[in-house]
mmCIF file of C-alpha atoms in Angstrom:
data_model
loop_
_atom_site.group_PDB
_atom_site.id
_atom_site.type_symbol
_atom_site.label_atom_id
_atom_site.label_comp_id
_atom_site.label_asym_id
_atom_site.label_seq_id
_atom_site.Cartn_x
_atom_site.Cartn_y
_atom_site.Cartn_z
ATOM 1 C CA UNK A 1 0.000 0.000 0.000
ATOM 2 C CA UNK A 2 2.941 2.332 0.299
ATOM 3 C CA UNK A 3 2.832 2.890 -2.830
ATOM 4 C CA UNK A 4 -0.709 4.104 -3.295
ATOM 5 C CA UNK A 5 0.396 6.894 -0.595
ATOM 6 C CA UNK A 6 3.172 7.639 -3.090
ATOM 7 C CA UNK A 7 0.619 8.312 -5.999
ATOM 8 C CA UNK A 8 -2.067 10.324 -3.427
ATOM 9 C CA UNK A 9 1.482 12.510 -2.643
ATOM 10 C CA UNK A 10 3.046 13.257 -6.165
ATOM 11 C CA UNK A 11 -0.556 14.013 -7.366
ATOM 12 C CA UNK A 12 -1.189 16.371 -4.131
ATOM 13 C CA UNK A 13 1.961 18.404 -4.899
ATOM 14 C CA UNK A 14 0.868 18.369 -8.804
ATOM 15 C CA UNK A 15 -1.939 19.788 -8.214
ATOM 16 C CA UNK A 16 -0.758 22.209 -5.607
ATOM 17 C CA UNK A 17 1.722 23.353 -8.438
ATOM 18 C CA UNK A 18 0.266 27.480 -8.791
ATOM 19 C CA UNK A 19 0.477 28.203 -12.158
ATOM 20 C CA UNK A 20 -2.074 31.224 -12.093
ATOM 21 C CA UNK A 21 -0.362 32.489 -8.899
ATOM 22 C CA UNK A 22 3.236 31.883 -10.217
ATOM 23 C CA UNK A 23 2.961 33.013 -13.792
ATOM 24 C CA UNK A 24 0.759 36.416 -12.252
ATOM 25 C CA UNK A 25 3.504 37.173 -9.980
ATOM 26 C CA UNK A 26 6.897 35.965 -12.347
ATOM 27 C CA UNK A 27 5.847 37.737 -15.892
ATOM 28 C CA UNK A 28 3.548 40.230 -14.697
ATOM 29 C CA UNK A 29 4.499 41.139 -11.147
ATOM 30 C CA UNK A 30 0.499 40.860 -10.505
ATOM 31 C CA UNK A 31 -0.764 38.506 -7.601
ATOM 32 C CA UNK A 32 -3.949 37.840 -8.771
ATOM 33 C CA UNK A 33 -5.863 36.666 -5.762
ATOM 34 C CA UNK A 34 -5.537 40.388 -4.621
ATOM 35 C CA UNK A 35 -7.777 41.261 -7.631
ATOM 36 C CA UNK A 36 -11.093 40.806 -9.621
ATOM 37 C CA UNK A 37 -12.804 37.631 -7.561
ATOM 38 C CA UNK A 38 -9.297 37.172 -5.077
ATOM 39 C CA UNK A 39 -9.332 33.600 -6.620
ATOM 40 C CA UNK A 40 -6.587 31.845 -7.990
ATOM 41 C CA UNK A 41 -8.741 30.315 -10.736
ATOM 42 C CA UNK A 42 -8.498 30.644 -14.813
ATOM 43 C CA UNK A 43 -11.326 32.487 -14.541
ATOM 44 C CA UNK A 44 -10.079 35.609 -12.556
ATOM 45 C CA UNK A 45 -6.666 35.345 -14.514
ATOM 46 C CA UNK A 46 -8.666 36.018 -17.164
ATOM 47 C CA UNK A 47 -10.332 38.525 -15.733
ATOM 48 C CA UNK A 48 -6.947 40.297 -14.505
ATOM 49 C CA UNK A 49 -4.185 39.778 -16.651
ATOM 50 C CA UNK A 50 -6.229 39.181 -20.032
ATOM 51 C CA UNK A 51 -6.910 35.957 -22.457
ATOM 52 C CA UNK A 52 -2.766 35.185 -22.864
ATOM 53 C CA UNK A 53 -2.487 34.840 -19.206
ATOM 54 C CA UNK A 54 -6.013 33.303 -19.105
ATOM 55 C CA UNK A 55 -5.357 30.540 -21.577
ATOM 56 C CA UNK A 56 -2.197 29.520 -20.446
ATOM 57 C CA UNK A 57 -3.543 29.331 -16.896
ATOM 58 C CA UNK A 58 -6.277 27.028 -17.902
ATOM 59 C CA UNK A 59 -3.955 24.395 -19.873
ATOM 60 C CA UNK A 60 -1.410 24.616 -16.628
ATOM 61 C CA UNK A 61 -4.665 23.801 -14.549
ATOM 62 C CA UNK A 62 -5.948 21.182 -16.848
ATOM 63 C CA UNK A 63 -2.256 19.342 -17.447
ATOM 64 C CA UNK A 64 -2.276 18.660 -13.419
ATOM 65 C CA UNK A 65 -5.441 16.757 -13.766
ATOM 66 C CA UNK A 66 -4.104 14.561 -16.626
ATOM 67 C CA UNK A 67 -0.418 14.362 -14.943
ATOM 68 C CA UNK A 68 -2.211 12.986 -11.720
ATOM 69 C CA UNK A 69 -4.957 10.915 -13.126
ATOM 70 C CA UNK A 70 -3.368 9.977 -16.477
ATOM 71 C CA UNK A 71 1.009 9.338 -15.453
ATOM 72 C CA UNK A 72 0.947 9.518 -11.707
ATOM 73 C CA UNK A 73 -1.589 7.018 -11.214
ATOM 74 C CA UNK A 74 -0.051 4.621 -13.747
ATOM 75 C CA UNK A 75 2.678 3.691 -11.041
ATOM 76 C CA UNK A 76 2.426 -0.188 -10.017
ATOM 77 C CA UNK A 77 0.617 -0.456 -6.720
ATOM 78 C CA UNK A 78 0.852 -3.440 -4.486
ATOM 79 C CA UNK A 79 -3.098 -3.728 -4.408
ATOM 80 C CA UNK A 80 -6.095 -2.003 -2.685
ATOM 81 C CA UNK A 81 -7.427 -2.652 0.778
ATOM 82 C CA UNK A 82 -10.264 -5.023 0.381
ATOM 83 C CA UNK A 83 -13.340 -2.876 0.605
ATOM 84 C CA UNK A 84 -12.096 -1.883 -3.171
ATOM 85 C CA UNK A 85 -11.982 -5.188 -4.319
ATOM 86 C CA UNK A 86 -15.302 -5.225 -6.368
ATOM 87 C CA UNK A 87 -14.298 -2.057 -7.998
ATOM 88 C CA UNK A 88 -11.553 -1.988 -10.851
ATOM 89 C CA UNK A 89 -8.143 -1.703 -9.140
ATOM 90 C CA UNK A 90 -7.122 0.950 -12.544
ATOM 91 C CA UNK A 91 -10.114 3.506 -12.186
ATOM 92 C CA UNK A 92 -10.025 3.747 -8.700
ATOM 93 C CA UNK A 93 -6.218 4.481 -8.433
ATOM 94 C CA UNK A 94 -6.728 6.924 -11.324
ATOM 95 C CA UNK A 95 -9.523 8.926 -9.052
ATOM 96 C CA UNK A 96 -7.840 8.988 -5.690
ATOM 97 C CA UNK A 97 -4.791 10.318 -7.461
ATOM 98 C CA UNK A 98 -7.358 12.785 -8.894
ATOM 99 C CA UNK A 99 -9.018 14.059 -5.959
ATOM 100 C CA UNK A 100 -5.192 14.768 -4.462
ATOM 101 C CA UNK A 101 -4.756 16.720 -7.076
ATOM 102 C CA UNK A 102 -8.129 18.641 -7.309
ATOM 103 C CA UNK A 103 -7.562 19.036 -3.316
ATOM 104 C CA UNK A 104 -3.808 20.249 -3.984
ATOM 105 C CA UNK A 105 -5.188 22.895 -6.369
ATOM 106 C CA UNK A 106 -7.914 24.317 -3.769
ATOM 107 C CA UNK A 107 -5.037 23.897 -1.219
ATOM 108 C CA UNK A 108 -1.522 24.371 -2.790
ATOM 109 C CA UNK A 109 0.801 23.980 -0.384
ATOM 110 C CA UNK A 110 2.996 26.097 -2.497
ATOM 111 C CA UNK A 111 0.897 29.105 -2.578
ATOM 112 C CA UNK A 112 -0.185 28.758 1.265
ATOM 113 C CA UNK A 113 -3.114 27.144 0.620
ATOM 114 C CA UNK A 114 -4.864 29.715 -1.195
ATOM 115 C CA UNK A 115 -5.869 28.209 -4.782
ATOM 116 C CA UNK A 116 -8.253 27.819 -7.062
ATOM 117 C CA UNK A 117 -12.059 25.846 -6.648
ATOM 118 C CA UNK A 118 -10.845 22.942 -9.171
ATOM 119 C CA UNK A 119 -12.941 22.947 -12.278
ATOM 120 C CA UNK A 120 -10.420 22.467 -14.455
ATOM 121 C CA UNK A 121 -8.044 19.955 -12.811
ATOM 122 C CA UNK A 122 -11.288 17.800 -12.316
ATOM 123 C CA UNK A 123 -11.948 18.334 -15.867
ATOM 124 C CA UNK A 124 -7.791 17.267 -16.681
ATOM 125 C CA UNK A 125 -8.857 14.483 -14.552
ATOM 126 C CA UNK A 126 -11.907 13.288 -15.954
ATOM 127 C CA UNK A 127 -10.368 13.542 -19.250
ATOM 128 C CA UNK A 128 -7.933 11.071 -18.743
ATOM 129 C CA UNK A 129 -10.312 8.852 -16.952
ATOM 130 C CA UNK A 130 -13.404 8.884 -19.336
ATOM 131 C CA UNK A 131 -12.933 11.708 -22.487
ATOM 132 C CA UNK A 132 -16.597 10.479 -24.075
ATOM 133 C CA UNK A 133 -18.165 11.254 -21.229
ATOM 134 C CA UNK A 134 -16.191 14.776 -20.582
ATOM 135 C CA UNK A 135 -16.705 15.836 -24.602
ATOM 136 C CA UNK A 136 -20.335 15.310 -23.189
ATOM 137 C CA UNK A 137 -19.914 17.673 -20.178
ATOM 138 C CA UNK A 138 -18.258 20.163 -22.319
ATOM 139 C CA UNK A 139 -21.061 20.538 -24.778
ATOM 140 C CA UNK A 140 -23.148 21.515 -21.871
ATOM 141 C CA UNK A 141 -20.747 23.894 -20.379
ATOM 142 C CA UNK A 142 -20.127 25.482 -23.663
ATOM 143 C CA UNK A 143 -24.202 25.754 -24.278
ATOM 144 C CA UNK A 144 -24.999 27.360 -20.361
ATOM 145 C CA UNK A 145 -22.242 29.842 -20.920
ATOM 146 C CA UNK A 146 -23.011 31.294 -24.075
ATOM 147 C CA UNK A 147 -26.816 31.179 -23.155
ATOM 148 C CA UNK A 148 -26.662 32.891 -19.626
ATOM 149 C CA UNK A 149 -22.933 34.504 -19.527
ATOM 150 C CA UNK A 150 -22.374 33.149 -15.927
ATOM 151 C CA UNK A 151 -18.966 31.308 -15.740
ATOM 152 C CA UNK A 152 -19.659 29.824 -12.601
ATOM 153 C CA UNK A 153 -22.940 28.350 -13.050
ATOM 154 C CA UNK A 154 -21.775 26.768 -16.580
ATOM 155 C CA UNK A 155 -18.947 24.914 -14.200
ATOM 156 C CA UNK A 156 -21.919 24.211 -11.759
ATOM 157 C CA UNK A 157 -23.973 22.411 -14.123
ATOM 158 C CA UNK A 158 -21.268 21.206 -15.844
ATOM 159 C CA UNK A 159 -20.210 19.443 -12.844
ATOM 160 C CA UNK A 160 -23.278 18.061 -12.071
ATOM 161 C CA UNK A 161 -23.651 16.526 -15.952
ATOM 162 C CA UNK A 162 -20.613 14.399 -14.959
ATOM 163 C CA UNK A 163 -22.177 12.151 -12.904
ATOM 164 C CA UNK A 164 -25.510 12.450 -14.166
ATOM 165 C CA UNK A 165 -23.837 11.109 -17.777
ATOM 166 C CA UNK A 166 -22.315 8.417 -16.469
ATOM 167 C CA UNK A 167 -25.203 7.087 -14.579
ATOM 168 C CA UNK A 168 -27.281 7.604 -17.978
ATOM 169 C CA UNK A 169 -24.204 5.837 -20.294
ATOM 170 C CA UNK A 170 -24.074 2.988 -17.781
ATOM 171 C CA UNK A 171 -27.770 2.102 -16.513
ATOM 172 C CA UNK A 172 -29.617 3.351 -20.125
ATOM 173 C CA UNK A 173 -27.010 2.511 -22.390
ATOM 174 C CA UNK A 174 -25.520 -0.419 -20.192
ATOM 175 C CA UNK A 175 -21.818 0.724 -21.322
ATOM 176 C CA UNK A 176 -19.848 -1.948 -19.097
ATOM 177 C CA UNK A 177 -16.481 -0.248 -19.641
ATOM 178 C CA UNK A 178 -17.624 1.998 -17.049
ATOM 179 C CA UNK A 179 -16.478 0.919 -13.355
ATOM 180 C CA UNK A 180 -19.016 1.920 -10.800
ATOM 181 C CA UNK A 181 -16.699 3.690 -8.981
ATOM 182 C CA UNK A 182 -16.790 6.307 -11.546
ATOM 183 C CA UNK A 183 -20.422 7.334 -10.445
ATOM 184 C CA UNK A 184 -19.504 7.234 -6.998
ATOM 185 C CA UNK A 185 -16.632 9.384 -6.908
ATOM 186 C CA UNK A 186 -18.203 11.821 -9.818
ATOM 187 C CA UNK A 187 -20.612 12.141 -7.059
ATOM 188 C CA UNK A 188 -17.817 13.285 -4.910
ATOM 189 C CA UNK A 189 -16.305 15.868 -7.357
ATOM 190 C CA UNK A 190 -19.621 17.331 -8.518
ATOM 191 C CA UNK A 191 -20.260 18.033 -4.421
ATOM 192 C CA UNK A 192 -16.214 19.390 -3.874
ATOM 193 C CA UNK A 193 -17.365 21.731 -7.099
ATOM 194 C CA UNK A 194 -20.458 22.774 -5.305
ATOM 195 C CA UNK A 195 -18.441 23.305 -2.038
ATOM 196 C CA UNK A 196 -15.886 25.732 -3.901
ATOM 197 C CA UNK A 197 -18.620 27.312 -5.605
ATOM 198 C CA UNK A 198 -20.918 27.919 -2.449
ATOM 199 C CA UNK A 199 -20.224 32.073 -2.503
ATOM 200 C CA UNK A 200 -21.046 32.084 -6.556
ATOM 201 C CA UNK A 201 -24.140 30.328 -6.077
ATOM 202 C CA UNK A 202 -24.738 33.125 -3.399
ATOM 203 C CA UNK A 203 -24.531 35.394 -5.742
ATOM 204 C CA UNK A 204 -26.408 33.817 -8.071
ATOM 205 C CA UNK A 205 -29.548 33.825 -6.179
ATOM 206 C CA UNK A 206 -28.678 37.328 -5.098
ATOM 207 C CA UNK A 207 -28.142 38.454 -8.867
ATOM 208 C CA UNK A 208 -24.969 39.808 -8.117
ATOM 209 C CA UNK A 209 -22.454 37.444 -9.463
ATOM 210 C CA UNK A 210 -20.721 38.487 -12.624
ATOM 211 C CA UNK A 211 -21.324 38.500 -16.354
ATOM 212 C CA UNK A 212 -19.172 37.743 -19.222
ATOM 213 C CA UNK A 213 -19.821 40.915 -21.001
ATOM 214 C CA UNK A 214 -18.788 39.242 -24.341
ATOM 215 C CA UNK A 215 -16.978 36.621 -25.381
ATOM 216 C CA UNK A 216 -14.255 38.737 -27.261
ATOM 217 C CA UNK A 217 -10.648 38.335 -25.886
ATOM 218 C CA UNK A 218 -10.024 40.032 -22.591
ATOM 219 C CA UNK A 219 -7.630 41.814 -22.121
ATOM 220 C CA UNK A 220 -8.654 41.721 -18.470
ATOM 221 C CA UNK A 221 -7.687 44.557 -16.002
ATOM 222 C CA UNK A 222 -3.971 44.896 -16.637
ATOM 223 C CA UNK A 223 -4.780 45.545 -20.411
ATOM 224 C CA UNK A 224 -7.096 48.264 -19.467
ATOM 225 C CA UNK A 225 -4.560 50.147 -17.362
ATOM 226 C CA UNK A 226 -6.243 49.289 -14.241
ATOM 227 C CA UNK A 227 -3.769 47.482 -12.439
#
C-alpha cells in the first residue's frame, strides 16, 4: 500500500503546483488573488491579466489533472485494501490520485493554501479517466455559458452533468467499460465543485455574481490600465 500513498502525494503536490499564482507574480508582477474575484482560478486570470495569461492558466490547470490521473496514477501499486476489491483496481487508483490533485489545487501547499475551486483539474482528470463522457460535459458547459454569460454556473452544471452522464451511459445505455466507482466518486467531485462554488451560487440567487460581457478576448484589467 505504500505505494498508493506515493501516488495520493506526487498528485497532491501536482496539483498544488500554482500556475495562475506563479505566472501572475513571475511575468507580470500581478498577484492575482488580490484582484477581480481574489481567486486563484483561470477564470479571474482572465479577468486580470487578459486571455494570454487566461489561456495559459487554464492548460497549466488542466495538465495537473491529466499528470495525476493519467502518469501519476499509472505507477504499479501493491493492491487495494479489500473494501475496493469489487471495484476496478485501474479507475479507482486513477480517481484517488485525482481528488489529491483537485484538493492540492484548492489547497496548494505552495501558494499557502490559497488556490483555485478545481474545475479544471477535475476536468484534466476526468479527461484522462473517461474523455466520451467529458466531450459530453463540455457541450453543456459550452451551451450554459453562451446562453446565460455566468462562468460559474456553466462549471456548476457542468459538474453536475458528470455524474448524471455516467449514470445515464451505464444504466440506459448499459456501457460496461464503465467501473461503478466512476459514479460514486463523480458524485464526490460534482459536491467538492459545489463546495468551492458555495459564494457564486450566493450570488447567483442574489443576482450579483458576474457576467461575461462578451466573449471577445479580454484583455482583463492589466490591459485596461487598471492594475
Amino acid at each position: 500500500m505504500a505505494s498508493v500513498v506515493v501516488i495520493l502525494l506526487l498528485s497532491y503536490l501536482a496539483g498544488s503546483i500554482p500556475g495562475s499564482v506563479w505566472m501572475g507574480q513571475l511575468l507580470y508582477g500581478v498577484d492575482v488573488r488580490k484582484h477581480g474575484s481574489l481567486n486563484a482560478g483561470a477564470t479571474n486570470v482572465f479577468r486580470v491579466l487578459g486571455w494570454k495569461a487566461g489561456v495559459l492558466s487554464t492548460i497549466v490547470d488542466l495538465g495537473k489533472g491529466l499528470l495525476a490521473a493519467g502518469v501519476i496514477a499509472s505507477i504499479r501499486i501493491d493492491g487495494l485494501p479489500s473494501g475496493f476489491t469489487f471495484w476496478q483496481v485501474e479507475s479507482v487508483v486513477r480517481l484517488l490520485a485525482g481528488i489529491a490533485a483537485i484538493v492540492g489545487h484548492m489547497l496548494p501547499i505552495w501558494a499557502r493554501f490559497r488556490g483555485g475551486k478545481g474545475v479544471n483539474t477535475a476536468a484534466g482528470v476526468l479527461f484522462a479517466i473517461t474523455p466520451k463522457t467529458m466531450w459530453i460535459v463540455i457541450g453543456v458547459f459550452a451551451l450554459v455559458l453562451f446562453s446565460s454569460r455566468y462562468v460559474s454556473l456553466a462549471s456548476i452544471v457542468a459538474a453536475i452533468m458528470f455524474p448524471a452522464t455516467i449514470a445515464i451511459r451505464m444504466f440506459v445505455f448499459d456501457i460496461e467499460a464503465l467501473d461503478r466507482s466512476l459514479l460514486l466518486f463523480g458524485i464526490i467531485f460534482a459536491l467538492a465543485i459545489l463546495y468551492a462554488h458555495r459564494s457564486n451560487i450566493q450570488r447567483l440567487i442574489a443576482g450579483t455574481e458576474n457576467k461575461v460581457k462578451n466573449f471577445r478576448l479580454a484583455h482583463g484589467m492589466r490591459g485596461r490600465g487598471e492594475l
